[in-house]
mmCIF file of C-alpha atoms in Angstrom:
data_model
loop_
_atom_site.group_PDB
_atom_site.id
_atom_site.type_symbol
_atom_site.label_atom_id
_atom_site.label_comp_id
_atom_site.label_asym_id
_atom_site.label_seq_id
_atom_site.Cartn_x
_atom_site.Cartn_y
_atom_site.Cartn_z
ATOM 1 C CA MET N 1 -13.932 15.646 0.584
ATOM 2 C CA HIS N 2 -14.804 13.950 3.601
ATOM 3 C CA GLY N 3 -15.287 9.938 2.137
ATOM 4 C CA ASP N 4 -13.649 10.248 -1.055
ATOM 5 C CA GLU N 5 -10.820 8.614 -0.022
ATOM 6 C CA MET N 6 -13.324 4.931 0.872
ATOM 7 C CA GLU N 7 -13.337 3.787 -3.210
ATOM 8 C CA TYR N 8 -9.808 3.847 -2.419
ATOM 9 C CA VAL N 9 -10.223 1.596 0.127
ATOM 10 C CA PHE N 10 -12.105 -0.548 -1.181
ATOM 11 C CA GLY N 11 -10.867 -1.112 -4.783
ATOM 12 C CA HIS N 12 -12.568 0.815 -6.947
ATOM 13 C CA PRO N 13 -10.302 2.490 -9.264
ATOM 14 C CA LEU N 14 -9.072 -0.688 -9.762
ATOM 15 C CA ASN N 15 -12.114 -1.121 -11.769
ATOM 16 C CA MET N 16 -10.379 -1.584 -15.774
ATOM 17 C CA SER N 17 -13.441 -0.896 -16.809
ATOM 18 C CA LEU N 18 -13.365 3.161 -15.411
ATOM 19 C CA GLN N 19 -10.680 5.499 -16.828
ATOM 20 C CA TYR N 20 -8.765 5.873 -13.189
ATOM 21 C CA HIS N 21 -4.620 6.179 -13.891
ATOM 22 C CA THR N 22 -2.156 4.200 -12.789
ATOM 23 C CA ARG N 23 -0.964 6.005 -10.537
ATOM 24 C CA GLU N 24 -4.418 5.796 -8.575
ATOM 25 C CA ARG N 25 -4.323 1.980 -9.262
ATOM 26 C CA ASP N 26 -1.608 1.069 -7.442
ATOM 27 C CA LEU N 27 -2.689 4.086 -4.829
ATOM 28 C CA ALA N 28 -5.353 2.066 -4.032
ATOM 29 C CA SER N 29 -3.493 -1.122 -3.650
ATOM 30 C CA HIS N 30 -1.299 0.636 -0.951
ATOM 31 C CA ILE N 31 -4.249 1.645 0.570
ATOM 32 C CA MET N 32 -6.122 -1.704 0.275
ATOM 33 C CA GLN N 33 -2.893 -3.151 1.384
ATOM 34 C CA SER N 34 -2.843 -1.050 4.534
ATOM 35 C CA PHE N 35 -6.277 -1.770 5.561
ATOM 36 C CA THR N 36 -5.886 -5.356 4.824
ATOM 37 C CA ARG N 37 -1.963 -5.629 7.084
ATOM 38 C CA PHE N 38 -4.699 -3.613 10.060
ATOM 39 C CA ALA N 39 -6.843 -5.843 9.991
ATOM 40 C CA LEU N 40 -4.414 -9.285 10.409
ATOM 41 C CA THR N 41 -1.785 -7.636 12.208
ATOM 42 C CA GLY N 42 -3.065 -4.165 14.199
ATOM 43 C CA LYS N 43 -0.126 -1.977 12.230
ATOM 44 C CA PRO N 44 -0.903 -0.486 9.362
ATOM 45 C CA HIS N 45 2.365 -0.581 8.374
ATOM 46 C CA LYS N 46 5.015 -2.637 6.632
ATOM 47 C CA PRO N 47 7.980 -4.437 8.955
ATOM 48 C CA ASP N 48 10.354 -2.077 7.344
ATOM 49 C CA GLU N 49 8.527 0.980 7.537
ATOM 50 C CA LYS N 50 8.582 3.569 9.966
ATOM 51 C CA TRP N 51 5.396 4.984 11.313
ATOM 52 C CA PRO N 52 5.594 7.393 14.099
ATOM 53 C CA LEU N 53 2.692 6.807 17.062
ATOM 54 C CA TYR N 54 -0.033 9.685 16.861
ATOM 55 C CA SER N 55 -0.130 11.685 20.195
ATOM 56 C CA ARG N 56 -1.390 14.775 21.561
ATOM 57 C CA SER N 57 2.629 16.116 21.995
ATOM 58 C CA SER N 58 3.723 14.082 18.918
ATOM 59 C CA PRO N 59 0.874 14.495 15.885
ATOM 60 C CA HIS N 60 2.921 12.408 13.052
ATOM 61 C CA TYR N 61 0.588 11.079 10.893
ATOM 62 C CA TYR N 62 0.881 9.751 7.567
ATOM 63 C CA THR N 63 -0.197 10.844 4.368
ATOM 64 C CA TYR N 64 -1.241 8.438 1.415
ATOM 65 C CA THR N 65 -0.060 10.120 -2.298
ATOM 66 C CA ALA N 66 -1.078 8.848 -5.600
ATOM 67 C CA ASP N 67 2.045 11.098 -6.686
ATOM 68 C CA GLY N 68 4.266 7.981 -5.106
ATOM 69 C CA THR N 69 5.294 10.580 -1.720
ATOM 70 C CA SER N 70 2.871 8.660 0.486
ATOM 71 C CA GLY N 71 4.272 7.803 4.321
ATOM 72 C CA PRO N 72 4.956 9.588 7.544
ATOM 73 C CA ALA N 73 4.753 13.493 8.347
ATOM 74 C CA GLY N 74 4.712 16.051 10.728
ATOM 75 C CA PRO N 75 4.939 16.956 13.220
ATOM 76 C CA ARG N 76 2.459 18.957 12.719
ATOM 77 C CA GLY N 77 -1.368 18.309 11.928
ATOM 78 C CA PRO N 78 -2.105 18.774 7.955
ATOM 79 C CA ARG N 79 -4.573 21.971 8.369
ATOM 80 C CA ALA N 80 -2.465 23.066 11.746
ATOM 81 C CA SER N 81 -2.440 26.500 10.424
ATOM 82 C CA ALA N 82 -6.191 26.795 9.422
ATOM 83 C CA CYS N 83 -7.505 25.549 13.665
ATOM 84 C CA ALA N 84 -4.740 27.204 15.442
ATOM 85 C CA PHE N 85 -7.544 30.433 14.438
ATOM 86 C CA TRP N 86 -10.197 27.804 15.888
ATOM 87 C CA ASN N 87 -8.180 26.851 18.379
ATOM 88 C CA ASP N 88 -6.561 29.058 19.588
ATOM 89 C CA PHE N 89 -7.515 32.905 18.882
ATOM 90 C CA LEU N 90 -11.328 32.227 19.313
ATOM 91 C CA SER N 91 -10.324 30.976 22.781
ATOM 92 C CA LYS N 92 -9.279 34.347 23.630
ATOM 93 C CA LEU N 93 -11.942 36.048 22.269
ATOM 94 C CA SER N 94 -14.453 34.284 24.214
ATOM 95 C CA GLU N 95 -12.653 35.786 27.243
ATOM 96 C CA LEU N 96 -13.634 39.033 25.979
ATOM 97 C CA GLU N 97 -15.363 41.462 28.075
ATOM 98 C CA HIS N 98 -19.155 41.742 25.819
ATOM 99 C CA ALA N 99 -20.170 45.942 25.942
ATOM 100 C CA PRO N 100 -23.135 46.421 24.399
ATOM 101 C CA CYS N 101 -22.741 49.877 22.293
ATOM 102 C CA ASP N 102 -24.274 53.011 22.343
ATOM 103 C CA GLY N 103 -27.740 52.752 20.124
ATOM 104 C CA ALA N 104 -27.557 49.177 19.820
ATOM 105 C CA VAL N 105 -31.155 48.232 18.242
ATOM 106 C CA THR N 106 -33.114 46.189 21.517
ATOM 107 C CA GLY N 107 -35.915 43.884 20.869
ATOM 108 C CA PRO N 108 -36.768 40.521 19.945
ATOM 109 C CA TYR N 109 -33.416 40.638 18.120
ATOM 110 C CA SER N 110 -31.414 42.242 20.223
ATOM 111 C CA SER N 111 -28.698 39.551 21.079
ATOM 112 C CA VAL N 112 -27.791 39.569 16.107
ATOM 113 C CA ALA N 113 -26.906 42.787 16.750
ATOM 114 C CA GLY N 114 -24.488 42.077 19.974
ATOM 115 C CA THR N 115 -23.008 39.700 17.332
ATOM 116 C CA THR N 116 -21.803 42.041 14.707
ATOM 117 C CA LEU N 117 -18.605 43.164 16.648
ATOM 118 C CA PRO N 118 -17.401 39.513 16.652
ATOM 119 C CA ILE N 119 -17.830 38.595 13.078
ATOM 120 C CA ILE N 120 -16.064 41.826 12.334
ATOM 121 C CA LEU N 121 -13.308 40.686 14.318
ATOM 122 C CA LEU N 122 -13.256 37.286 12.681
ATOM 123 C CA THR N 123 -13.450 37.808 9.624
ATOM 124 C CA ALA N 124 -10.516 40.722 9.499
ATOM 125 C CA LEU N 125 -8.310 37.974 11.863
ATOM 126 C CA ALA N 126 -9.428 35.271 9.311
ATOM 127 C CA THR N 127 -8.112 37.198 6.438
ATOM 128 C CA THR N 128 -5.088 38.354 8.287
ATOM 129 C CA VAL N 129 -4.911 34.521 9.246
ATOM 130 C CA ALA N 130 -5.562 33.677 5.854
ATOM 131 C CA LEU N 131 -2.397 35.399 4.150
#
């Protein structure tokens, strides 16, 4: 969940009165060291670590994990498949010509009736993409 990493950034798992696993304490230390190195040098990684530069054309990123596999990842974002639906398909859907159906309800809430088909299409495609 967004913001959950902050307890690791500030060393919360290092409080021995709390019931964190050793691997979570190690993760907190790793993240704190990265933040400290970044504040001191402008680079969050150790000199011997490879940390590729992130760009739109090369979206490599770094993952921190409690299982000891922290390191560079990519070349696609961690949720690239899920985001592709919103980035690619949704823009194509908005380009479709909207034609009202016969017998559509009109009145103060007619805009709701006009969105039924796109919602059905989005639901059907989201289900297909998720499979």
